[in-house]
mmCIF file of C-alpha atoms in Angstrom:
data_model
loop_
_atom_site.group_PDB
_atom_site.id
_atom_site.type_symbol
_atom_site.label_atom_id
_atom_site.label_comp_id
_atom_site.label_asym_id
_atom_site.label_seq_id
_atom_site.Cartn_x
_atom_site.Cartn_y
_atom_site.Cartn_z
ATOM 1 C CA UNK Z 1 84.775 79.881 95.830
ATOM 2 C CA UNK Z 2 84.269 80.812 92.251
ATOM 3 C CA UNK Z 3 85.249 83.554 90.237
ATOM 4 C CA UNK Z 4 83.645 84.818 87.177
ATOM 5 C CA UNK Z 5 85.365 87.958 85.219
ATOM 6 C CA UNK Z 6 84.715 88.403 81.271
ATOM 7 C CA UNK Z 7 87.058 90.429 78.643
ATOM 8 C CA UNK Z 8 86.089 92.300 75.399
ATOM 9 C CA UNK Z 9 87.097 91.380 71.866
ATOM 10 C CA UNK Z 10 88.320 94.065 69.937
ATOM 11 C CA UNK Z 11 88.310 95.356 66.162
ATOM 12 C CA UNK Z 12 91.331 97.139 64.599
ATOM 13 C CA UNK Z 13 90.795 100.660 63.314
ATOM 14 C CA UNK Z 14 93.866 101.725 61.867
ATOM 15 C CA UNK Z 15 97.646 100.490 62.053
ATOM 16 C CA UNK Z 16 97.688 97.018 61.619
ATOM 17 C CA UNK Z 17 101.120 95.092 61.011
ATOM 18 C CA UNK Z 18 102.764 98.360 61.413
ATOM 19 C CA UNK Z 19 102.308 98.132 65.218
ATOM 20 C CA UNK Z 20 104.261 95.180 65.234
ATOM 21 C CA UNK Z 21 107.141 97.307 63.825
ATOM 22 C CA UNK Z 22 107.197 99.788 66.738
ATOM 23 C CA UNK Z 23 104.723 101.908 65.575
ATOM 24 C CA UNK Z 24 101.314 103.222 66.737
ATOM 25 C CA UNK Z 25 97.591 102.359 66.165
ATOM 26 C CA UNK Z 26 93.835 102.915 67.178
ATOM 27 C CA UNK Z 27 91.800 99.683 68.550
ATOM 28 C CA UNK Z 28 88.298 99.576 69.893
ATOM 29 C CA UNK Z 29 87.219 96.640 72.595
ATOM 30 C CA UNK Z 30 83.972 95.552 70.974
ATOM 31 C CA UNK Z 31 80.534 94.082 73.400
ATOM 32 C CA UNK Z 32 81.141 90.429 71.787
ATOM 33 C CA UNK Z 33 82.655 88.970 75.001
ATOM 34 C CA UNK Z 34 84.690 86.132 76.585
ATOM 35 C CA UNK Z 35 83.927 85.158 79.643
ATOM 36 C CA UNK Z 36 85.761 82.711 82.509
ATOM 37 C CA UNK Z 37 84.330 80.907 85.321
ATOM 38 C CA UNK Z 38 87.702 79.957 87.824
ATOM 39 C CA UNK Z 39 87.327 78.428 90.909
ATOM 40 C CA UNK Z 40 90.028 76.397 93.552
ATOM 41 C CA UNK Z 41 91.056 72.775 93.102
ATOM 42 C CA UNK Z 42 91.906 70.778 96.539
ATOM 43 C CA UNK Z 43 94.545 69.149 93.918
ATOM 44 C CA UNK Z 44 97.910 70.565 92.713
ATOM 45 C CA UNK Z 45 96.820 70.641 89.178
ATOM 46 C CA UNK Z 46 94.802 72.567 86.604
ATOM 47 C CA UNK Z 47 91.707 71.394 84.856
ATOM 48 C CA UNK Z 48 90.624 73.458 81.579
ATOM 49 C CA UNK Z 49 87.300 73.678 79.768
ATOM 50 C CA UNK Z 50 86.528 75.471 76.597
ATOM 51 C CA UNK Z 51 83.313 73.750 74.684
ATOM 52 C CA UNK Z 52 83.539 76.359 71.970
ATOM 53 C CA UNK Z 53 87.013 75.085 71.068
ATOM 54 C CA UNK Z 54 85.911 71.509 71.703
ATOM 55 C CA UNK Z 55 88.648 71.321 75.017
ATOM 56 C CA UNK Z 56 86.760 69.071 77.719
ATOM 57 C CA UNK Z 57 88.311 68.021 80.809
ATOM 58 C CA UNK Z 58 91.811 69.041 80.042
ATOM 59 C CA UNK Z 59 93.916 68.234 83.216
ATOM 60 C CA UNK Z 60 98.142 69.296 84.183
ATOM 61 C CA UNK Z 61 99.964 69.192 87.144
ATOM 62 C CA UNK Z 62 100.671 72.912 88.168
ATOM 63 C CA UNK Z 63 104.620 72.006 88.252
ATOM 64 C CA UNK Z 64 104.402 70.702 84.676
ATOM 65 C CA UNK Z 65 102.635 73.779 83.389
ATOM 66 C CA UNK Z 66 104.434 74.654 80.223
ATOM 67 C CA UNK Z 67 106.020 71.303 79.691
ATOM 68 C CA UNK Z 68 105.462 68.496 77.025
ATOM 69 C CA UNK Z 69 102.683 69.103 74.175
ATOM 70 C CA UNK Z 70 99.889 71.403 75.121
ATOM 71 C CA UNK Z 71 96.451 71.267 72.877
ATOM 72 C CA UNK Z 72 96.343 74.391 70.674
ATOM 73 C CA UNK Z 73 92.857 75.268 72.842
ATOM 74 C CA UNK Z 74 94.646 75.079 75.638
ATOM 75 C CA UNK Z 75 97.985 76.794 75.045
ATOM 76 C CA UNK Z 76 96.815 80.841 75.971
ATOM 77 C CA UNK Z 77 94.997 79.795 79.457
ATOM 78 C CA UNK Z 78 97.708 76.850 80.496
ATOM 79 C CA UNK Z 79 100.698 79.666 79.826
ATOM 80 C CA UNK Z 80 98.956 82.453 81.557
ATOM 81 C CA UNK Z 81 98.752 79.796 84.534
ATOM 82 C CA UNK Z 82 102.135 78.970 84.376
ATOM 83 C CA UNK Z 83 103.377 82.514 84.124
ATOM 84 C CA UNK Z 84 100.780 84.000 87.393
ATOM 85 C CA UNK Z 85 102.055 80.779 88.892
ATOM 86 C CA UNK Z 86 105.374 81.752 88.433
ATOM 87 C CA UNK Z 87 105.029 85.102 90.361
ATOM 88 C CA UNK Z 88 102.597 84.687 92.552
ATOM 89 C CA UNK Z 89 102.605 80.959 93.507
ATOM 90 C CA UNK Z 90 99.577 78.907 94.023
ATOM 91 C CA UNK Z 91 98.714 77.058 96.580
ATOM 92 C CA UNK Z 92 95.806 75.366 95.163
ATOM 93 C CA UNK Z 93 95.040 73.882 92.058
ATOM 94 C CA UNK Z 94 92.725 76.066 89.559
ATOM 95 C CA UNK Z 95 89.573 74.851 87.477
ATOM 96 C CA UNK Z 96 88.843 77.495 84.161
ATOM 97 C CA UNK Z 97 86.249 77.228 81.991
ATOM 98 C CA UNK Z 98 86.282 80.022 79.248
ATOM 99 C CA UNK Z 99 83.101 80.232 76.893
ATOM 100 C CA UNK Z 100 83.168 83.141 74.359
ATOM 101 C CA UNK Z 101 80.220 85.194 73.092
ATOM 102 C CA UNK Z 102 82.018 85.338 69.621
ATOM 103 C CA UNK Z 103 83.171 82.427 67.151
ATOM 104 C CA UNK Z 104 86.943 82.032 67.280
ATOM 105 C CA UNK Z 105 87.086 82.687 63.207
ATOM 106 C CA UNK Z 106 86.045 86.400 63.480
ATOM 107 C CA UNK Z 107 89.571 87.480 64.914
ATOM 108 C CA UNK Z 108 87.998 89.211 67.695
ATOM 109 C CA UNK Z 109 91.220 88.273 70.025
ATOM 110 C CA UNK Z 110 89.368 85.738 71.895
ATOM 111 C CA UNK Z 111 93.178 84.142 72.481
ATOM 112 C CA UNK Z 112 94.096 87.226 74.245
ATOM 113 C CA UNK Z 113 90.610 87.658 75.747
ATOM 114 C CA UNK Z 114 91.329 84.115 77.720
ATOM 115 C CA UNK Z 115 95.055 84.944 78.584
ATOM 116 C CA UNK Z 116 93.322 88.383 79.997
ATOM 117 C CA UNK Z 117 90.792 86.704 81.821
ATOM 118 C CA UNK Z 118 92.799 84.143 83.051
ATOM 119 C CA UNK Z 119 94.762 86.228 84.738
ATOM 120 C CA UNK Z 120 92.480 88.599 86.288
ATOM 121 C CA UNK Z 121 90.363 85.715 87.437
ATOM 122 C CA UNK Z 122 93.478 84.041 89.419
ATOM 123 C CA UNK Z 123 94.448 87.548 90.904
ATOM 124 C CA UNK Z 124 90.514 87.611 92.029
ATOM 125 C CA UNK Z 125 90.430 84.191 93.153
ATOM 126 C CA UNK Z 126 94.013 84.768 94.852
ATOM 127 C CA UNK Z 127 93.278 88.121 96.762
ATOM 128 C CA UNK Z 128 96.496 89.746 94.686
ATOM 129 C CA UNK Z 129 95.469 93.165 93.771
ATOM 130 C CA UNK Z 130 96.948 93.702 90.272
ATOM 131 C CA UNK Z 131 96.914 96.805 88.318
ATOM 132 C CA UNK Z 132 95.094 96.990 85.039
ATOM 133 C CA UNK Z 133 99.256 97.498 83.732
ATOM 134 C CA UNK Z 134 99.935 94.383 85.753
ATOM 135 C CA UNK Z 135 97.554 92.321 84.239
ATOM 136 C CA UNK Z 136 98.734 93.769 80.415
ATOM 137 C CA UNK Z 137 102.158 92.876 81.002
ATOM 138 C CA UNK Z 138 101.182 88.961 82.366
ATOM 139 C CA UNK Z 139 99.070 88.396 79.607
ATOM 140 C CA UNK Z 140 100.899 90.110 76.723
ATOM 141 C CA UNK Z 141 103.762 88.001 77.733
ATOM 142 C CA UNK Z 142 101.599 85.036 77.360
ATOM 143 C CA UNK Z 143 101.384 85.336 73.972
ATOM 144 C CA UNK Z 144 104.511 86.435 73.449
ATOM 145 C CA UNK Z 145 105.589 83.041 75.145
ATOM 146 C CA UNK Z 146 102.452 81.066 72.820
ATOM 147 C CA UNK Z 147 102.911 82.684 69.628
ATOM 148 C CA UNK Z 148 106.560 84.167 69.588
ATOM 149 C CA UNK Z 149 105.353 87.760 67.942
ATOM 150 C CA UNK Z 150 102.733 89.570 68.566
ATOM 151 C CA UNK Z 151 102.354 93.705 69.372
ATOM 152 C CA UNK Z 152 99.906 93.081 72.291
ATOM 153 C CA UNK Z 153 97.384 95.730 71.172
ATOM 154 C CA UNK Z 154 94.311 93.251 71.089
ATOM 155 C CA UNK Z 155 95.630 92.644 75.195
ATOM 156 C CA UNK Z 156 95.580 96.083 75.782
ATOM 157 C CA UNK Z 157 91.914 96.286 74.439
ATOM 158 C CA UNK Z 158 90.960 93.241 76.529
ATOM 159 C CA UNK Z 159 92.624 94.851 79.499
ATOM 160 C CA UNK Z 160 91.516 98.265 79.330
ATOM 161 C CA UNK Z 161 88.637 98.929 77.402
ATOM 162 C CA UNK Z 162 87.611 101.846 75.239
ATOM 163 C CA UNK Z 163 88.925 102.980 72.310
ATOM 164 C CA UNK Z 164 92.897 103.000 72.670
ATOM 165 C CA UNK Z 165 96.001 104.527 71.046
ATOM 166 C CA UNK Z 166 98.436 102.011 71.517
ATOM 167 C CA UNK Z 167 101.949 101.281 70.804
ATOM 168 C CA UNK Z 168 103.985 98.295 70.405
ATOM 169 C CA UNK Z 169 104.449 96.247 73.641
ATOM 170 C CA UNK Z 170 102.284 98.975 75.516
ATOM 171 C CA UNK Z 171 104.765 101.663 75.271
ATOM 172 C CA UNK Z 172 101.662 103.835 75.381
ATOM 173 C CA UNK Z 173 98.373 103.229 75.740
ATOM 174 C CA UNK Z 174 96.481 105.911 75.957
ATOM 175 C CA UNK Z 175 92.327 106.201 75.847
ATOM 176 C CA UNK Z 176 90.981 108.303 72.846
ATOM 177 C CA UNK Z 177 87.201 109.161 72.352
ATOM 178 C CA UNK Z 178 84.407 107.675 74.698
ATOM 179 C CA UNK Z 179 82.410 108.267 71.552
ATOM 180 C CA UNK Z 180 80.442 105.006 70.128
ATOM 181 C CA UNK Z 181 82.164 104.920 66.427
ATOM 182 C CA UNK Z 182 78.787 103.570 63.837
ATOM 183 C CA UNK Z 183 80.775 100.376 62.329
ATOM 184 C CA UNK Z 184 79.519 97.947 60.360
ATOM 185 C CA UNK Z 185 81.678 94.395 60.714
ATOM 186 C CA UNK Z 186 82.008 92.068 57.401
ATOM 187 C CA UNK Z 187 83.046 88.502 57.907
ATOM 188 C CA UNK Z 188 84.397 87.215 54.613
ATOM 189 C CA UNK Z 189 84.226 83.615 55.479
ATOM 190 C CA UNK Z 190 87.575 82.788 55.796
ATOM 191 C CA UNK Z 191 90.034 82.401 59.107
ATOM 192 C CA UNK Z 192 93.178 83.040 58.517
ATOM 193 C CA UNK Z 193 95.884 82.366 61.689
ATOM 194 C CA UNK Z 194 97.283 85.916 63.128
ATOM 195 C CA UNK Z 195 101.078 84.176 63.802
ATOM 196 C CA UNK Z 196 100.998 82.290 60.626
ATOM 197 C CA UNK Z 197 100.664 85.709 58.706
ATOM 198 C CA UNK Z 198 102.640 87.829 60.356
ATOM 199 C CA UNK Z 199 105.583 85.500 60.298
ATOM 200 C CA UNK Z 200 105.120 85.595 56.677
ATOM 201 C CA UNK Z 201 105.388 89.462 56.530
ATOM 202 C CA UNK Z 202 108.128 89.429 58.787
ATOM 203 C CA UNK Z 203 110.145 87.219 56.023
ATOM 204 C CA UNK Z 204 109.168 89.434 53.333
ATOM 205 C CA UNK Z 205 110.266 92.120 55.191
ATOM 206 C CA UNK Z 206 113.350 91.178 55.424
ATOM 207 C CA UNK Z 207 113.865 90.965 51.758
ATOM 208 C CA UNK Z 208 113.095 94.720 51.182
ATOM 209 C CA UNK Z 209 113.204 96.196 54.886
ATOM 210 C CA UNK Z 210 113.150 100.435 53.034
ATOM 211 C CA UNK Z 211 109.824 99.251 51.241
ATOM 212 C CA UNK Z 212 108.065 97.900 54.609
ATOM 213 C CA UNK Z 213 109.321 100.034 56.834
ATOM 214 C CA UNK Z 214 107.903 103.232 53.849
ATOM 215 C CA UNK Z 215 104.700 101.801 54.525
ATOM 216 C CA UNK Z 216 104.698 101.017 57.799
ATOM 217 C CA UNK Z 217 105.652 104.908 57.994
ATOM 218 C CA UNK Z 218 102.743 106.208 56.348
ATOM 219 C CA UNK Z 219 100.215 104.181 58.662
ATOM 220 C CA UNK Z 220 102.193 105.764 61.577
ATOM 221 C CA UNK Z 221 101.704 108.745 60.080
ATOM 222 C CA UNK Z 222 97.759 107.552 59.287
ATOM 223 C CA UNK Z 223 97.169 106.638 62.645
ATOM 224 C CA UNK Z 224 98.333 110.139 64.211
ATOM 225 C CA UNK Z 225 96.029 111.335 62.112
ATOM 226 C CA UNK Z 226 92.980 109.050 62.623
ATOM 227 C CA UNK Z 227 93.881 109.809 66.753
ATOM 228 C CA UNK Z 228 92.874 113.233 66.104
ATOM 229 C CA UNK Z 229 89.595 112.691 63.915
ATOM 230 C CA UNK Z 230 88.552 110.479 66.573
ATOM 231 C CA UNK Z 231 88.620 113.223 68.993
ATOM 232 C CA UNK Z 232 86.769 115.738 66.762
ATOM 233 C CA UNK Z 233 84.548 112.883 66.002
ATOM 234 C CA UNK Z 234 85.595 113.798 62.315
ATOM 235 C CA UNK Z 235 83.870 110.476 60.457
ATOM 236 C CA UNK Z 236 84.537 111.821 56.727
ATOM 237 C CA UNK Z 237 88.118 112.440 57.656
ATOM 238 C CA UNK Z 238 88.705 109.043 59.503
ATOM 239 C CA UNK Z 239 86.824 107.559 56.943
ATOM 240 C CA UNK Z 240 89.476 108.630 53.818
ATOM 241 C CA UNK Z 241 92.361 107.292 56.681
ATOM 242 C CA UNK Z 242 90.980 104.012 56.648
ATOM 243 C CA UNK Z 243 90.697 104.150 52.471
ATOM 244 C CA UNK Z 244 94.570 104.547 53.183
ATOM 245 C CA UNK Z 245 95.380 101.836 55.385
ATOM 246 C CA UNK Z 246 93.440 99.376 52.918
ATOM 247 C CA UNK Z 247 95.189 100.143 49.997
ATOM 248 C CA UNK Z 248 98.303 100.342 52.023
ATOM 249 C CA UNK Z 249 97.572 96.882 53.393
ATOM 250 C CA UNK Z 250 97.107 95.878 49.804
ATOM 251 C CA UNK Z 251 100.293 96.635 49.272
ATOM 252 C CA UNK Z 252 101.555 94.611 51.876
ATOM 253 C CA UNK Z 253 99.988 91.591 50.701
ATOM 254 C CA UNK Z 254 97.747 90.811 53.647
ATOM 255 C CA UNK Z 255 94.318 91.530 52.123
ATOM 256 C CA UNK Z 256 92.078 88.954 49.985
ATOM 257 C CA UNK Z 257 90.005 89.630 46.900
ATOM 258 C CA UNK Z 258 87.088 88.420 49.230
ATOM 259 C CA UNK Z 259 88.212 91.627 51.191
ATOM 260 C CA UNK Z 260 88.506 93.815 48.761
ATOM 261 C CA UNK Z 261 85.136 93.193 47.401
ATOM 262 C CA UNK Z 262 83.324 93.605 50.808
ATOM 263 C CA UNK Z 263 85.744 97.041 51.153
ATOM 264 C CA UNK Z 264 84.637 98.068 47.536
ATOM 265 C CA UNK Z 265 80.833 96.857 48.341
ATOM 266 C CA UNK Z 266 80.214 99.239 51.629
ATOM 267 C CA UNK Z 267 82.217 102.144 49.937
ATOM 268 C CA UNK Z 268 79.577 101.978 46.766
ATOM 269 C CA UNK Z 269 76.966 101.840 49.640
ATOM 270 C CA UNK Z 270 78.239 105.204 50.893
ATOM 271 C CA UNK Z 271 80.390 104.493 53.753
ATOM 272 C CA UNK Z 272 82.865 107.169 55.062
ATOM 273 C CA UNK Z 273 85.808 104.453 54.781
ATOM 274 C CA UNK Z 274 86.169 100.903 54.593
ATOM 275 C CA UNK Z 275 89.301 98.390 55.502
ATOM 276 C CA UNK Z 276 90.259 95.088 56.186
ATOM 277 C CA UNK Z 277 90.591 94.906 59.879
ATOM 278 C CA UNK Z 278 93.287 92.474 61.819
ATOM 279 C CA UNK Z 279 96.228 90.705 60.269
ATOM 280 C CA UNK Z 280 94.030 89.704 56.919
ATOM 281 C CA UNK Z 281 94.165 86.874 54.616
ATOM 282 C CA UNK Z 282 90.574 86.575 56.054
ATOM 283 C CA UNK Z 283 89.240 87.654 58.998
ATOM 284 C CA UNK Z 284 86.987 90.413 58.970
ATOM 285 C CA UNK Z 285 86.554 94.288 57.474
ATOM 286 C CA UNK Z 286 84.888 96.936 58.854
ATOM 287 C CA UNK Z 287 83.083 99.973 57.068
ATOM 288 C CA UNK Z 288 82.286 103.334 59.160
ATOM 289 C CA UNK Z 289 79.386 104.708 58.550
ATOM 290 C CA UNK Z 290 76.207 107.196 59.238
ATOM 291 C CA UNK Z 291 72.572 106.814 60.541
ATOM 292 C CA UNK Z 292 71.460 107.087 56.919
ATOM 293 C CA UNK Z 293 74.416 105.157 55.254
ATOM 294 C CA UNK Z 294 74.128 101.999 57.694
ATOM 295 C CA UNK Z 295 71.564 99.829 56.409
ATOM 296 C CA UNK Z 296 72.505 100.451 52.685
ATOM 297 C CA UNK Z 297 76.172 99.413 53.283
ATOM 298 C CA UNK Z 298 75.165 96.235 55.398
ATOM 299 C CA UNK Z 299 73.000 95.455 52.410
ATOM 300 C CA UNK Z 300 76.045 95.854 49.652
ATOM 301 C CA UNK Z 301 78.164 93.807 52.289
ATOM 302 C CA UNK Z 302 75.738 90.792 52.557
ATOM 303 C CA UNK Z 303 74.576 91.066 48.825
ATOM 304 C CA UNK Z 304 78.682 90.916 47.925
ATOM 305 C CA UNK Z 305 79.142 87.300 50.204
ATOM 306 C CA UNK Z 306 79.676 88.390 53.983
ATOM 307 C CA UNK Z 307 78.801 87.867 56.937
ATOM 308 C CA UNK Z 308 77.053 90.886 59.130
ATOM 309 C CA UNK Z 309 78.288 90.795 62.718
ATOM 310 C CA UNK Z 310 76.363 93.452 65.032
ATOM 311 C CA UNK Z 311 78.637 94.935 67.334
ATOM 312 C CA UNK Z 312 79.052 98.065 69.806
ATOM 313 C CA UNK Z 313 82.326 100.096 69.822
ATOM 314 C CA UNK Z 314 84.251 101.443 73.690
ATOM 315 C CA UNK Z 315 83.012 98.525 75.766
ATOM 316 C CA UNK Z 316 84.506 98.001 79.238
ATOM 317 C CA UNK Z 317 87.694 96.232 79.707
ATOM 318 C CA UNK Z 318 88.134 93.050 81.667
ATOM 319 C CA UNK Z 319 85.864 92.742 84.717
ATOM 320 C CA UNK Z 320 84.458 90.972 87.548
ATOM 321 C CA UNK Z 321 80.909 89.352 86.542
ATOM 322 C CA UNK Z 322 78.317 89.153 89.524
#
């Protein structure tokens, strides 16, 4: 018996780094996809493949799952194992192979995308009915265990789909418009690791907490905002927001000049608004924009050194692939 189930990636609108402070923001799962083929081993151990992340053949015991040095290709789909495992035991060993419609470097959340998929796919292959809330709180505890922090907002898009208001840890996540939102995706040509950075902010923080936590205000108060345009499908308005949350992330140090220039590029193009988008230091930036503005700004975006990915806003969360 195999099991095939796929997961969205997902772009940040508004709130980055804030929502790891217990505050709110607006993500959109995005049609760039990973997917996960899972099927039952006669053996008691696992056996992982991931050619886009060069892991072949990968093989654990299921009772050392966890234990001893695990490949960084590995690490999302072995815990997520381990921590299904732990709840629902298996009686079986597991085979996963996890190949992703989007390059790793984008920041798209394909980590989270194979934690998600990982555990849907067991659930599937297991006959445990799980709750999209189940699965959210098995995976975002995954990379809690992988990467120590994280606010689990790019698991809630895998999980659930859509466009989402989300809060830290899934405190609330709540579906905004079902609206496609007209975004144009920069890749600056540099990858940047998520934990690495916001580790970094974290110790900054703690050096002037009233400073961060001023900021991290204002996007709170940003994304309320932004929740609200996206309802009245209010582009201009959502547009300035995102302005904002740029120079805001500016401020926090998180952005690059390559950023900045892609951001300044699109907005000379005539988009609505323009921002980094993820934790930064490279990554990716998105510019919203209209029918007539689209092909202008992907012009200034390419002509200023980056990298047009075409993507689709509101896709469906994790599923079951025929």
């Amino acid at each position: 018996m195999t099991i095939k189930v796929s997961a969205p990636g997902k772009l940040m609108l508004l709130g980055e780094h804030a929502v790891v402070y217990n505050r709110p923001c607006l993500v959109t799962a995005i049609n760039h996809r990973l997917q996960a083929q899972i099927s039952k081993l006669r053996t008691q151990k696992i056996i992982l493949n991931a050619k886009d992340v060069e892991l072949e053949n990968y093989e654990k015991k299921l009772e050392e799952l966890g234990k001893g040095e695990i490949p960084k290709p590995a690490q999302f789909v072995e815990i997520a194992v381990r921590n299904f495992h732990k709840v629902y035991p298996l009686k079986h060993g597991v085979s996963i192979t996890t190949k992703s419609q989007f390059k790793a470097k984008f920041g798209f959340g394909s980590s989270s995308g194979a934690a998600v998929c990982t555990i849907k796919g067991l659930a599937e292959l297991t006959g445990i009915n799980l709750s999209k809330r189940e699965i959210f709180d098995l995976s975002y505890q995954t990379v809690l265990d992988v990467q120590g922090v994280g606010s689990g907002f790019d698991v809630a898009a895998a999980v659930f789909g859509g466009t989402l208001y989300f809060v830290t840890g899934g405190k609330e996540i709540e579906p905004t418009t079902k609206a496609k939102i007209s975004l144009v995706v920069g890749y600056s040509g540099i990858k940047e690791d998520t934990a690495t950075i916001v580790k970094d902010l974290a110790k900054r923080k703690e050096k002037n907490p009233a400073m961060f936590d001023d900021i991290f205000n204002t996007i709170a108060e940003l994304v309320s905002q932004g929740k609200i345009c996206l309802e009245n499908q209010d582009w201009q308005s959502l547009g300035n927001l995102m302005r904002i949350n740029h120079g805001l992330l500016v401020q926090l140090g998180v952005s690059t000049e390559k950023l900045d220039d892609l951001c300044v590029a699109a907005l000379s193009a005539g988009a609505y608004g323009a921002k980094l988008s993820g934790a930064g230091g490279g990554d990716c930036m998105i510019a919203l924009v209209s029918d007539k503005t689209k092909q202008p700004v992907e012009q200034a975006i390419v002509a200023a050194g980056g990298e047009l990915i075409n993507i689709q806003t509101g896709a469906p969360g994790v599923q079951l692939e025929l």
